[in-house]
């Protein structure tokens, strides 16, 4: 199957700092990527749809100014958590859409805000 | 409202059993359905993708079926092994949207 990578896999930061998470499709081009967050023992919650060359579409209740998404190329989307606070601590996962519209997921990034 | 339901939330079985995992969804106008596996602290691994025009897909010991009219999909795992222990997620994409809607998952434990 197709490979999607995320970097970093884990990050610990102080409250008030910004953190950037990268999502790359390694062996295919993806015009559409998705960003999810997952709380412990819960399912995935879609945050936003990232489209190459255009603005991201955010789900209801997700602050676009707090979670900045940039999809500058067909293989890279970034999520920046600005002015992070402890309640932003979570597991963030990205996915990329391949042919037949099958989604492939990255390994996730564990964010801990102190 | 378009929703995906997985029941039960957890299942514990002895090694070797054949298993059926259930997924139900509202609104039969789906585009496709995917089954995923998630290990603790990890991302999702795509197991099977069923397009709306298909009735089943197979990969190794896994077989997924789709019945749109009844709003159901099942994931069949043959001869379960301890390595199959994980959380299994069902996700549906409906026509007119690129988004996947996930069920809450089913945590499977296969005991040696």
CSV table of C-alpha atoms in Angstrom, one decimal:
chain,number,residue,atom,x,y,z
A,1,UNK,CA,0.0,0.0,0.0
A,2,UNK,CA,0.9,3.7,-0.3
A,3,UNK,CA,3.1,5.2,2.4
A,4,UNK,CA,2.3,8.4,4.4
A,5,UNK,CA,4.8,9.7,6.9
A,6,UNK,CA,4.5,12.2,9.7
A,7,UNK,CA,7.2,14.2,11.5
A,8,UNK,CA,7.8,14.5,14.3
A,9,UNK,CA,6.3,11.3,15.9
A,10,UNK,CA,6.4,12.9,19.3
A,11,UNK,CA,6.8,16.4,20.5
A,12,UNK,CA,6.7,18.0,23.9
A,13,UNK,CA,6.5,21.8,24.1
A,14,UNK,CA,5.8,24.5,26.6
A,15,UNK,CA,2.5,26.3,26.8
A,16,UNK,CA,2.3,29.3,24.4
A,17,UNK,CA,4.7,27.9,21.8
A,18,UNK,CA,3.8,26.8,18.3
A,19,UNK,CA,4.4,23.4,16.9
A,20,UNK,CA,4.5,22.3,13.2
A,21,UNK,CA,3.7,18.8,12.1
A,22,UNK,CA,4.5,17.6,8.6
A,23,UNK,CA,2.6,15.0,6.6
A,24,UNK,CA,4.1,13.6,3.5
A,25,UNK,CA,2.9,11.1,0.9
A,26,UNK,CA,6.1,9.3,0.0
A,27,UNK,CA,5.3,7.4,-3.2
A,28,UNK,CA,2.3,9.2,-4.6
A,29,UNK,CA,0.9,12.6,-5.1
A,30,UNK,CA,-2.1,13.7,-3.1
A,31,UNK,CA,-4.2,16.7,-4.0
A,32,UNK,CA,-6.3,16.1,-0.8
A,33,UNK,CA,-5.0,15.3,2.6
A,34,UNK,CA,-6.9,15.3,5.9
A,35,UNK,CA,-6.0,16.1,9.5
A,36,UNK,CA,-7.5,14.3,12.4
A,37,UNK,CA,-7.1,14.3,16.2
A,38,UNK,CA,-7.7,11.5,18.5
A,39,UNK,CA,-8.2,11.5,22.2
A,40,UNK,CA,-7.4,8.5,24.3
A,41,UNK,CA,-9.7,5.5,23.7
A,42,UNK,CA,-11.8,7.5,21.2
A,43,UNK,CA,-12.2,7.5,17.5
A,44,UNK,CA,-10.8,10.0,15.1
A,45,UNK,CA,-12.2,13.4,14.8
A,46,UNK,CA,-11.8,15.2,11.5
A,47,UNK,CA,-10.3,18.6,11.9
A,48,UNK,CA,-9.8,19.9,8.4
A,49,UNK,CA,-9.5,19.0,4.7
A,50,UNK,CA,-6.3,20.2,3.1
A,51,UNK,CA,-6.3,20.8,-0.6
A,52,UNK,CA,-3.1,21.5,-2.6
A,53,UNK,CA,-2.9,25.1,-3.7
A,54,UNK,CA,-6.0,26.3,-1.9
A,55,UNK,CA,-7.2,27.1,1.6
A,56,UNK,CA,-8.1,24.3,3.9
A,57,UNK,CA,-11.6,23.6,4.8
A,58,UNK,CA,-12.2,23.3,8.6
A,59,UNK,CA,-14.8,21.3,10.4
A,60,UNK,CA,-17.3,23.1,12.6
A,61,UNK,CA,-15.8,24.0,15.9
A,62,UNK,CA,-12.1,23.9,14.8
A,63,UNK,CA,-10.4,27.2,15.1
A,64,UNK,CA,-8.6,27.9,11.8
A,65,UNK,CA,-6.4,30.6,13.3
A,66,UNK,CA,-5.2,28.1,15.9
A,67,UNK,CA,-4.6,25.2,13.6
A,68,UNK,CA,-2.9,26.5,10.5
A,69,UNK,CA,-2.8,24.2,7.6
A,70,UNK,CA,-0.6,24.6,4.5
A,71,UNK,CA,-0.6,22.3,1.5
A,72,UNK,CA,2.1,23.8,-0.6
A,73,UNK,CA,2.9,20.7,-2.7
A,74,UNK,CA,1.3,17.5,-3.9
A,75,UNK,CA,3.3,15.5,-1.3
A,76,UNK,CA,3.4,17.8,1.7
A,77,UNK,CA,0.8,19.2,4.1
A,78,UNK,CA,1.7,20.9,7.4
A,79,UNK,CA,-0.4,21.5,10.5
A,80,UNK,CA,0.8,24.2,12.9
A,81,UNK,CA,-0.7,24.4,16.3
A,82,UNK,CA,-0.2,28.0,17.3
A,83,UNK,CA,0.1,29.2,20.9
A,84,UNK,CA,-0.4,25.6,22.1
A,85,UNK,CA,-2.1,25.0,25.5
A,86,UNK,CA,-2.4,21.8,27.5
A,87,UNK,CA,-5.9,21.1,26.1
A,88,UNK,CA,-4.3,20.8,22.7
A,89,UNK,CA,-2.4,17.8,23.8
A,90,UNK,CA,-3.6,14.9,21.6
A,91,UNK,CA,-2.7,12.4,18.9
A,92,UNK,CA,-2.7,14.1,15.5
A,93,UNK,CA,-3.0,11.9,12.4
A,94,UNK,CA,-3.0,12.9,8.8
A,95,UNK,CA,-4.2,10.9,5.8
A,96,UNK,CA,-3.8,11.2,2.0
A,97,UNK,CA,-6.2,10.2,-0.7
A,98,UNK,CA,-4.9,7.8,-3.4
A,99,UNK,CA,-6.6,6.4,-6.5
A,100,UNK,CA,-10.1,4.9,-6.0
A,101,UNK,CA,-10.3,7.4,-3.2
A,102,UNK,CA,-8.7,5.0,-0.7
A,103,UNK,CA,-7.2,6.9,2.3
A,104,UNK,CA,-3.9,6.1,3.7
A,105,UNK,CA,-2.9,7.3,7.1
A,106,UNK,CA,0.3,8.5,8.7
A,107,UNK,CA,1.7,7.0,11.9
A,108,UNK,CA,0.5,9.9,13.9
A,109,UNK,CA,2.1,12.6,16.1
A,110,UNK,CA,1.8,12.6,19.9
A,111,UNK,CA,1.7,16.3,21.1
A,112,UNK,CA,2.1,17.0,24.7
A,113,UNK,CA,1.9,20.6,25.9
A,114,UNK,CA,3.2,21.3,29.3
B,1,UNK,CA,-27.3,12.6,10.0
B,2,UNK,CA,-24.7,10.2,8.5
B,3,UNK,CA,-23.4,8.0,11.2
B,4,UNK,CA,-21.3,4.8,11.5
B,5,UNK,CA,-21.8,2.4,14.4
B,6,UNK,CA,-19.7,-0.5,15.5
B,7,UNK,CA,-21.0,-2.9,18.1
B,8,UNK,CA,-19.7,-4.4,20.3
B,9,UNK,CA,-17.0,-1.9,21.5
B,10,UNK,CA,-14.7,-4.8,22.5
B,11,UNK,CA,-14.3,-8.5,22.0
B,12,UNK,CA,-12.0,-11.0,23.6
B,13,UNK,CA,-11.7,-14.5,22.0
B,14,UNK,CA,-9.3,-17.5,22.1
B,15,UNK,CA,-6.9,-18.0,19.3
B,16,UNK,CA,-8.1,-19.9,16.3
B,17,UNK,CA,-11.7,-18.6,16.3
B,18,UNK,CA,-13.3,-17.2,13.1
B,19,UNK,CA,-14.6,-13.7,13.8
B,20,UNK,CA,-17.2,-11.4,12.4
B,21,UNK,CA,-16.9,-7.7,13.1
B,22,UNK,CA,-20.0,-5.6,12.4
B,23,UNK,CA,-20.4,-2.1,11.0
B,24,UNK,CA,-23.7,-0.3,10.3
B,25,UNK,CA,-24.3,3.0,8.7
B,26,UNK,CA,-27.2,5.3,8.1
B,27,UNK,CA,-27.9,6.4,4.5
B,28,UNK,CA,-27.3,3.7,1.9
B,29,UNK,CA,-25.9,6.2,-0.7
B,30,UNK,CA,-22.3,5.5,0.2
B,31,UNK,CA,-19.3,6.0,-2.1
B,32,UNK,CA,-17.1,3.5,-0.5
B,33,UNK,CA,-16.3,1.9,2.9
B,34,UNK,CA,-12.9,1.1,4.4
B,35,UNK,CA,-11.8,-1.1,7.2
B,36,UNK,CA,-8.8,-0.1,9.2
B,37,UNK,CA,-6.7,-1.5,12.0
B,38,UNK,CA,-5.1,0.6,14.7
B,39,UNK,CA,-2.5,-0.6,17.1
B,40,UNK,CA,-2.0,1.3,20.4
B,41,UNK,CA,-0.3,4.6,19.9
B,42,UNK,CA,0.0,4.1,16.1
B,43,UNK,CA,-1.7,5.4,13.0
B,44,UNK,CA,-4.3,3.5,10.9
B,45,UNK,CA,-3.5,0.7,8.6
B,46,UNK,CA,-5.9,0.3,5.7
B,47,UNK,CA,-7.1,-3.3,5.5
B,48,UNK,CA,-9.8,-3.4,2.8
B,49,UNK,CA,-11.6,-0.9,0.7
B,50,UNK,CA,-15.0,-1.7,-0.8
B,51,UNK,CA,-16.5,0.5,-3.5
B,52,UNK,CA,-20.2,1.0,-3.5
B,53,UNK,CA,-20.6,-1.2,-6.6
B,54,UNK,CA,-18.8,-4.1,-4.9
B,55,UNK,CA,-20.2,-6.7,-2.5
B,56,UNK,CA,-17.0,-8.0,-1.0
B,57,UNK,CA,-13.3,-7.8,-0.9
B,58,UNK,CA,-10.7,-10.3,0.3
B,59,UNK,CA,-7.1,-10.0,1.5
B,60,UNK,CA,-5.5,-13.1,3.1
B,61,UNK,CA,-7.5,-14.1,6.1
B,62,UNK,CA,-9.7,-11.1,5.9
B,63,UNK,CA,-13.0,-10.8,4.0
B,64,UNK,CA,-15.2,-7.7,4.0
B,65,UNK,CA,-18.7,-7.7,2.7
B,66,UNK,CA,-21.1,-4.8,2.0
B,67,UNK,CA,-24.8,-4.7,1.9
B,68,UNK,CA,-25.9,-1.2,1.1
B,69,UNK,CA,-29.6,-1.9,1.3
B,70,UNK,CA,-29.4,-2.9,4.9
B,71,UNK,CA,-26.7,-0.4,5.8
B,72,UNK,CA,-24.2,-3.0,6.9
B,73,UNK,CA,-20.7,-4.2,6.4
B,74,UNK,CA,-18.9,-7.1,8.1
B,75,UNK,CA,-15.3,-7.9,8.4
B,76,UNK,CA,-14.6,-11.6,8.7
B,77,UNK,CA,-11.3,-12.7,10.2
B,78,UNK,CA,-10.5,-16.4,9.7
B,79,UNK,CA,-8.4,-18.4,12.2
B,80,UNK,CA,-7.7,-15.5,14.5
B,81,UNK,CA,-4.2,-15.0,15.9
B,82,UNK,CA,-2.8,-13.1,18.9
B,83,UNK,CA,-1.2,-10.7,16.3
B,84,UNK,CA,-4.7,-9.7,15.2
B,85,UNK,CA,-5.2,-8.0,18.5
B,86,UNK,CA,-5.9,-4.3,17.8
B,87,UNK,CA,-8.7,-1.8,17.4
B,88,UNK,CA,-10.7,-2.2,14.1
B,89,UNK,CA,-12.3,0.8,12.6
B,90,UNK,CA,-15.0,1.0,10.0
B,91,UNK,CA,-15.2,4.2,8.0
B,92,UNK,CA,-17.7,5.3,5.3
B,93,UNK,CA,-17.4,7.9,2.6
B,94,UNK,CA,-20.7,9.1,1.2
B,95,UNK,CA,-21.3,10.4,-2.2
B,96,UNK,CA,-20.7,14.2,-2.6
B,97,UNK,CA,-18.1,14.3,0.1
B,98,UNK,CA,-14.4,13.4,0.3
B,99,UNK,CA,-14.6,12.9,4.1
B,100,UNK,CA,-14.6,9.6,5.9
B,101,UNK,CA,-16.9,9.2,8.8
B,102,UNK,CA,-15.6,6.7,11.4
B,103,UNK,CA,-17.2,4.3,13.8
B,104,UNK,CA,-15.9,4.3,17.3
B,105,UNK,CA,-14.0,1.1,16.7
B,106,UNK,CA,-14.0,-2.3,18.2
B,107,UNK,CA,-11.1,-3.4,20.4
B,108,UNK,CA,-10.2,-7.0,19.6
B,109,UNK,CA,-8.1,-9.2,21.9
B,110,UNK,CA,-7.1,-12.6,20.7
B,111,UNK,CA,-5.8,-14.7,23.6
B,112,UNK,CA,-3.1,-17.4,23.0
